[in-house]
Structure formats: C-alpha cells, structure tokens
PDB file of N, CA and C in Angstrom:
ATOM      1  N   UNK A  22     157.795  43.179  43.956  1.00 52.00           N
ATOM      2  CA  UNK A  22     158.287  41.800  43.866  1.00 52.00           C
ATOM      3  C   UNK A  22     158.359  41.182  45.258  1.00 52.00           C
ATOM      4  N   UNK A  23     158.868  41.961  46.217  1.00 54.00           N
ATOM      5  CA  UNK A  23     158.992  41.440  47.577  1.00 54.00           C
ATOM      6  C   UNK A  23     157.640  41.031  48.132  1.00 54.00           C
ATOM      7  N   UNK A  24     156.619  41.867  47.855  1.00 54.00           N
ATOM      8  CA  UNK A  24     155.286  41.561  48.363  1.00 54.00           C
ATOM      9  C   UNK A  24     154.766  40.252  47.791  1.00 54.00           C
ATOM     10  N   UNK A  25     155.025  40.044  46.502  1.00 55.00           N
ATOM     11  CA  UNK A  25     154.550  38.808  45.876  1.00 55.00           C
ATOM     12  C   UNK A  25     155.197  37.597  46.540  1.00 55.00           C
ATOM     13  N   UNK A  26     156.485  37.682  46.749  1.00 56.00           N
ATOM     14  CA  UNK A  26     157.187  36.555  47.371  1.00 56.00           C
ATOM     15  C   UNK A  26     156.627  36.292  48.760  1.00 56.00           C
ATOM     16  N   UNK A  27     156.360  37.375  49.468  1.00 55.00           N
ATOM     17  CA  UNK A  27     155.845  37.238  50.832  1.00 55.00           C
ATOM     18  C   UNK A  27     154.496  36.521  50.799  1.00 55.00           C
ATOM     19  N   UNK A  28     153.629  36.920  49.882  1.00 55.00           N
ATOM     20  CA  UNK A  28     152.306  36.301  49.810  1.00 55.00           C
ATOM     21  C   UNK A  28     152.424  34.840  49.399  1.00 55.00           C
ATOM     22  N   UNK A  29     153.365  34.552  48.481  1.00 56.00           N
ATOM     23  CA  UNK A  29     153.554  33.166  48.058  1.00 56.00           C
ATOM     24  C   UNK A  29     153.957  32.299  49.236  1.00 56.00           C
ATOM     25  N   UNK A  30     154.896  32.792  50.023  1.00 57.00           N
ATOM     26  CA  UNK A  30     155.350  32.023  51.184  1.00 57.00           C
ATOM     27  C   UNK A  30     154.208  31.865  52.181  1.00 57.00           C
ATOM     28  N   UNK A  31     153.459  32.938  52.377  1.00 56.00           N
ATOM     29  CA  UNK A  31     152.355  32.889  53.326  1.00 56.00           C
ATOM     30  C   UNK A  31     151.337  31.843  52.867  1.00 56.00           C
ATOM     31  N   UNK A  32     151.087  31.791  51.558  1.00 54.00           N
ATOM     32  CA  UNK A  32     150.138  30.828  51.026  1.00 54.00           C
ATOM     33  C   UNK A  32     150.606  29.404  51.290  1.00 54.00           C
ATOM     34  N   UNK A  33     151.903  29.149  51.082  1.00 54.00           N
ATOM     35  CA  UNK A  33     152.438  27.809  51.331  1.00 54.00           C
ATOM     36  C   UNK A  33     152.322  27.468  52.805  1.00 54.00           C
ATOM     37  N   UNK A  34     152.618  28.442  53.660  1.00 53.00           N
ATOM     38  CA  UNK A  34     152.537  28.200  55.102  1.00 53.00           C
ATOM     39  C   UNK A  34     151.101  27.871  55.497  1.00 53.00           C
ATOM     40  N   UNK A  35     150.157  28.620  54.922  1.00 53.00           N
ATOM     41  CA  UNK A  35     148.757  28.397  55.255  1.00 53.00           C
ATOM     42  C   UNK A  35     148.358  26.977  54.837  1.00 53.00           C
ATOM     43  N   UNK A  36     148.752  26.584  53.625  1.00 51.00           N
ATOM     44  CA  UNK A  36     148.439  25.240  53.157  1.00 51.00           C
ATOM     45  C   UNK A  36     149.105  24.201  54.042  1.00 51.00           C
ATOM     46  N   UNK A  37     150.319  24.490  54.482  1.00 48.00           N
ATOM     47  CA  UNK A  37     151.053  23.554  55.329  1.00 48.00           C
ATOM     48  C   UNK A  37     150.303  23.353  56.642  1.00 48.00           C
ATOM     49  N   UNK A  38     149.735  24.430  57.146  1.00 51.00           N
ATOM     50  CA  UNK A  38     149.010  24.337  58.413  1.00 51.00           C
ATOM     51  C   UNK A  38     147.709  23.562  58.240  1.00 51.00           C
ATOM     52  N   UNK A  39     147.022  23.798  57.126  1.00 54.00           N
ATOM     53  CA  UNK A  39     145.724  23.156  56.913  1.00 54.00           C
ATOM     54  C   UNK A  39     145.869  21.670  56.582  1.00 54.00           C
ATOM     55  N   UNK A  40     146.769  21.358  55.660  1.00 52.00           N
ATOM     56  CA  UNK A  40     146.886  19.975  55.197  1.00 52.00           C
ATOM     57  C   UNK A  40     148.013  19.227  55.903  1.00 52.00           C
ATOM     58  N   UNK A  41     148.921  19.965  56.523  1.00 52.00           N
ATOM     59  CA  UNK A  41     150.012  19.306  57.225  1.00 52.00           C
ATOM     60  C   UNK A  41     150.986  18.654  56.266  1.00 52.00           C
ATOM     61  N   UNK A  42     151.107  19.197  55.048  1.00 62.00           N
ATOM     62  CA  UNK A  42     152.016  18.595  54.085  1.00 62.00           C
ATOM     63  C   UNK A  42     152.553  19.655  53.133  1.00 62.00           C
ATOM     64  N   UNK A  43     153.806  20.033  53.329  1.00 70.00           N
ATOM     65  CA  UNK A  43     154.427  21.004  52.426  1.00 70.00           C
ATOM     66  C   UNK A  43     154.741  20.332  51.095  1.00 70.00           C
ATOM     67  N   UNK A  44     155.096  19.064  51.142  1.00 70.00           N
ATOM     68  CA  UNK A  44     155.431  18.341  49.914  1.00 70.00           C
ATOM     69  C   UNK A  44     154.246  18.309  48.966  1.00 70.00           C
ATOM     70  N   UNK A  45     153.064  18.185  49.520  1.00 73.00           N
ATOM     71  CA  UNK A  45     151.868  18.131  48.679  1.00 73.00           C
ATOM     72  C   UNK A  45     151.724  19.443  47.914  1.00 73.00           C
ATOM     73  N   UNK A  46     151.963  20.563  48.602  1.00 73.00           N
ATOM     74  CA  UNK A  46     151.862  21.866  47.952  1.00 73.00           C
ATOM     75  C   UNK A  46     152.908  21.996  46.855  1.00 73.00           C
ATOM     76  N   UNK A  47     154.115  21.519  47.122  1.00 72.00           N
ATOM     77  CA  UNK A  47     155.184  21.596  46.127  1.00 72.00           C
ATOM     78  C   UNK A  47     154.808  20.757  44.909  1.00 72.00           C
ATOM     79  N   UNK A  48     154.303  19.556  45.165  1.00 76.00           N
ATOM     80  CA  UNK A  48     153.906  18.685  44.061  1.00 76.00           C
ATOM     81  C   UNK A  48     152.807  19.313  43.226  1.00 76.00           C
ATOM     82  N   UNK A  49     151.851  19.941  43.905  1.00 75.00           N
ATOM     83  CA  UNK A  49     150.746  20.588  43.201  1.00 75.00           C
ATOM     84  C   UNK A  49     151.278  21.741  42.355  1.00 75.00           C
ATOM     85  N   UNK A  50     152.219  22.516  42.909  1.00 74.00           N
ATOM     86  CA  UNK A  50     152.802  23.638  42.179  1.00 74.00           C
ATOM     87  C   UNK A  50     153.523  23.142  40.933  1.00 74.00           C
ATOM     88  N   UNK A  51     154.295  22.053  41.074  1.00 73.00           N
ATOM     89  CA  UNK A  51     155.015  21.499  39.927  1.00 73.00           C
ATOM     90  C   UNK A  51     154.025  21.030  38.869  1.00 73.00           C
ATOM     91  N   UNK A  52     152.962  20.384  39.315  1.00 74.00           N
ATOM     92  CA  UNK A  52     151.965  19.877  38.374  1.00 74.00           C
ATOM     93  C   UNK A  52     151.326  21.027  37.607  1.00 74.00           C
ATOM     94  N   UNK A  53     151.010  22.110  38.305  1.00 70.00           N
ATOM     95  CA  UNK A  53     150.381  23.258  37.654  1.00 70.00           C
ATOM     96  C   UNK A  53     151.336  23.909  36.666  1.00 70.00           C
ATOM     97  N   UNK A  54     152.620  24.021  37.037  1.00 69.00           N
ATOM     98  CA  UNK A  54     153.591  24.655  36.151  1.00 69.00           C
ATOM     99  C   UNK A  54     153.807  23.796  34.913  1.00 69.00           C
ATOM    100  N   UNK A  55     153.756  22.478  35.068  1.00 65.00           N
ATOM    101  CA  UNK A  55     153.954  21.582  33.921  1.00 65.00           C
ATOM    102  C   UNK A  55     152.733  21.620  33.012  1.00 65.00           C
ATOM    103  N   UNK A  56     151.569  21.813  33.594  1.00 61.00           N
ATOM    104  CA  UNK A  56     150.329  21.792  32.819  1.00 61.00           C
ATOM    105  C   UNK A  56     150.349  22.873  31.748  1.00 61.00           C
ATOM    106  N   UNK A  57     150.967  24.006  32.055  1.00 61.00           N
ATOM    107  CA  UNK A  57     151.005  25.112  31.097  1.00 61.00           C
ATOM    108  C   UNK A  57     151.882  24.777  29.889  1.00 61.00           C
ATOM    109  N   UNK A  58     152.857  23.892  30.073  1.00 55.00           N
ATOM    110  CA  UNK A  58     153.822  23.632  29.009  1.00 55.00           C
ATOM    111  C   UNK A  58     153.601  22.293  28.316  1.00 55.00           C
ATOM    112  N   UNK A  59     152.690  21.455  28.817  1.00 51.00           N
ATOM    113  CA  UNK A  59     152.502  20.129  28.229  1.00 51.00           C
ATOM    114  C   UNK A  59     151.032  19.859  27.930  1.00 51.00           C
ATOM    115  N   UNK A  60     150.772  18.957  26.982  1.00 51.00           N
ATOM    116  CA  UNK A  60     149.394  18.559  26.667  1.00 51.00           C
ATOM    117  C   UNK A  60     148.736  17.920  27.877  1.00 51.00           C
ATOM    118  N   UNK A  61     147.415  17.808  27.831  1.00 51.00           N
ATOM    119  CA  UNK A  61     146.681  17.282  28.980  1.00 51.00           C
ATOM    120  C   UNK A  61     147.099  15.860  29.345  1.00 51.00           C
ATOM    121  N   UNK A  62     147.212  14.995  28.364  1.00 51.00           N
ATOM    122  CA  UNK A  62     147.566  13.597  28.642  1.00 51.00           C
ATOM    123  C   UNK A  62     148.924  13.533  29.326  1.00 51.00           C
ATOM    124  N   UNK A  63     149.900  14.244  28.762  1.00 51.00           N
ATOM    125  CA  UNK A  63     151.238  14.257  29.356  1.00 51.00           C
ATOM    126  C   UNK A  63     151.167  14.855  30.760  1.00 51.00           C
ATOM    127  N   UNK A  64     150.336  15.861  30.916  1.00 52.00           N
ATOM    128  CA  UNK A  64     150.207  16.513  32.226  1.00 52.00           C
ATOM    129  C   UNK A  64     149.752  15.505  33.269  1.00 52.00           C
ATOM    130  N   UNK A  65     148.777  14.687  32.916  1.00 57.00           N
ATOM    131  CA  UNK A  65     148.262  13.704  33.869  1.00 57.00           C
ATOM    132  C   UNK A  65     149.363  12.729  34.272  1.00 57.00           C
ATOM    133  N   UNK A  66     150.145  12.264  33.304  1.00 58.00           N
ATOM    134  CA  UNK A  66     151.218  11.315  33.609  1.00 58.00           C
ATOM    135  C   UNK A  66     152.300  11.981  34.442  1.00 58.00           C
ATOM    136  N   UNK A  67     152.681  13.199  34.059  1.00 59.00           N
ATOM    137  CA  UNK A  67     153.728  13.912  34.796  1.00 59.00           C
ATOM    138  C   UNK A  67     153.267  14.209  36.208  1.00 59.00           C
ATOM    139  N   UNK A  68     152.005  14.549  36.341  1.00 60.00           N
ATOM    140  CA  UNK A  68     151.466  14.872  37.663  1.00 60.00           C
ATOM    141  C   UNK A  68     151.659  13.686  38.603  1.00 60.00           C
ATOM    142  N   UNK A  69     151.388  12.485  38.090  1.00 56.00           N
ATOM    143  CA  UNK A  69     151.544  11.287  38.927  1.00 56.00           C
ATOM    144  C   UNK A  69     153.023  11.015  39.188  1.00 56.00           C
ATOM    145  N   UNK A  70     153.850  11.206  38.175  1.00 57.00           N
ATOM    146  CA  UNK A  70     155.276  10.913  38.311  1.00 57.00           C
ATOM    147  C   UNK A  70     155.950  11.914  39.250  1.00 57.00           C
ATOM    148  N   UNK A  71     155.517  13.167  39.193  1.00 60.00           N
ATOM    149  CA  UNK A  71     156.162  14.203  39.996  1.00 60.00           C
ATOM    150  C   UNK A  71     155.564  14.324  41.393  1.00 60.00           C
ATOM    151  N   UNK A  72     154.402  13.712  41.600  1.00 55.00           N
ATOM    152  CA  UNK A  72     153.755  13.845  42.905  1.00 55.00           C
ATOM    153  C   UNK A  72     154.659  13.287  43.990  1.00 55.00           C
ATOM    154  N   UNK A  73     154.737  14.007  45.106  1.00 57.00           N
ATOM    155  CA  UNK A  73     155.638  13.609  46.185  1.00 57.00           C
ATOM    156  C   UNK A  73     154.888  12.925  47.319  1.00 57.00           C
ATOM    157  N   UNK A  74     153.580  12.713  47.125  1.00 59.00           N
ATOM    158  CA  UNK A  74     152.809  12.098  48.208  1.00 59.00           C
ATOM    159  C   UNK A  74     152.236  10.763  47.756  1.00 59.00           C
ATOM    160  N   UNK A  75     152.149   9.838  48.677  1.00 56.00           N
ATOM    161  CA  UNK A  75     151.573   8.527  48.363  1.00 56.00           C
ATOM    162  C   UNK A  75     150.099   8.691  48.011  1.00 56.00           C
ATOM    163  N   UNK A  76     149.469   9.691  48.623  1.00 60.00           N
ATOM    164  CA  UNK A  76     148.051   9.942  48.375  1.00 60.00           C
ATOM    165  C   UNK A  76     147.801  10.195  46.890  1.00 60.00           C
ATOM    166  N   UNK A  77     148.585  11.102  46.313  1.00 55.00           N
ATOM    167  CA  UNK A  77     148.422  11.440  44.902  1.00 55.00           C
ATOM    168  C   UNK A  77     148.752  10.233  44.027  1.00 55.00           C
ATOM    169  N   UNK A  78     149.763   9.471  44.420  1.00 54.00           N
ATOM    170  CA  UNK A  78     150.153   8.293  43.642  1.00 54.00           C
ATOM    171  C   UNK A  78     149.010   7.276  43.632  1.00 54.00           C
ATOM    172  N   UNK A  79     148.361   7.097  44.777  1.00 59.00           N
ATOM    173  CA  UNK A  79     147.247   6.152  44.860  1.00 59.00           C
ATOM    174  C   UNK A  79     146.071   6.653  44.029  1.00 59.00           C
ATOM    175  N   UNK A  80     145.894   7.969  44.001  1.00 56.00           N
ATOM    176  CA  UNK A  80     144.787   8.548  43.243  1.00 56.00           C
ATOM    177  C   UNK A  80     144.941   8.221  41.761  1.00 56.00           C
ATOM    178  N   UNK A  81     146.180   8.147  41.306  1.00 48.00           N
ATOM    179  CA  UNK A  81     146.432   7.844  39.892  1.00 48.00           C
ATOM    180  C   UNK A  81     146.335   6.338  39.680  1.00 48.00           C
TER     181      UNK A  81
END
C-alpha cells in the first residue's frame, strides 16, 4: 500500500513539473473517478463543472 501511495504522489509531482498545474491534475482525477460512476453525458457536464482550471472551462 505504501508503495502505491508513493507512486501516486510521484506521478502528481511529475505532472506538476511538466504542466505546472497541480489543480489540473486534481480536476482530471476527479473527472476520471466520476466517469466510472456516471453516464457519459453526465460525465461531460460534471467534468466541466468540477474542472478547476479556466483552460478546461474554456474547452467546454
């Protein structure tokens, strides 16, 4: 379990370094987790509503 957590954090850090936005990674994670529990149409709407970046909001 510890190893998994470590890799998860490392992945977020890597994304933070590449894109310079931790919020974007969090928003993407939330969108992916919601996608598993909601229909596609709802997923698209939730993805826009939950997105924490102006970039994603503009994309929608």
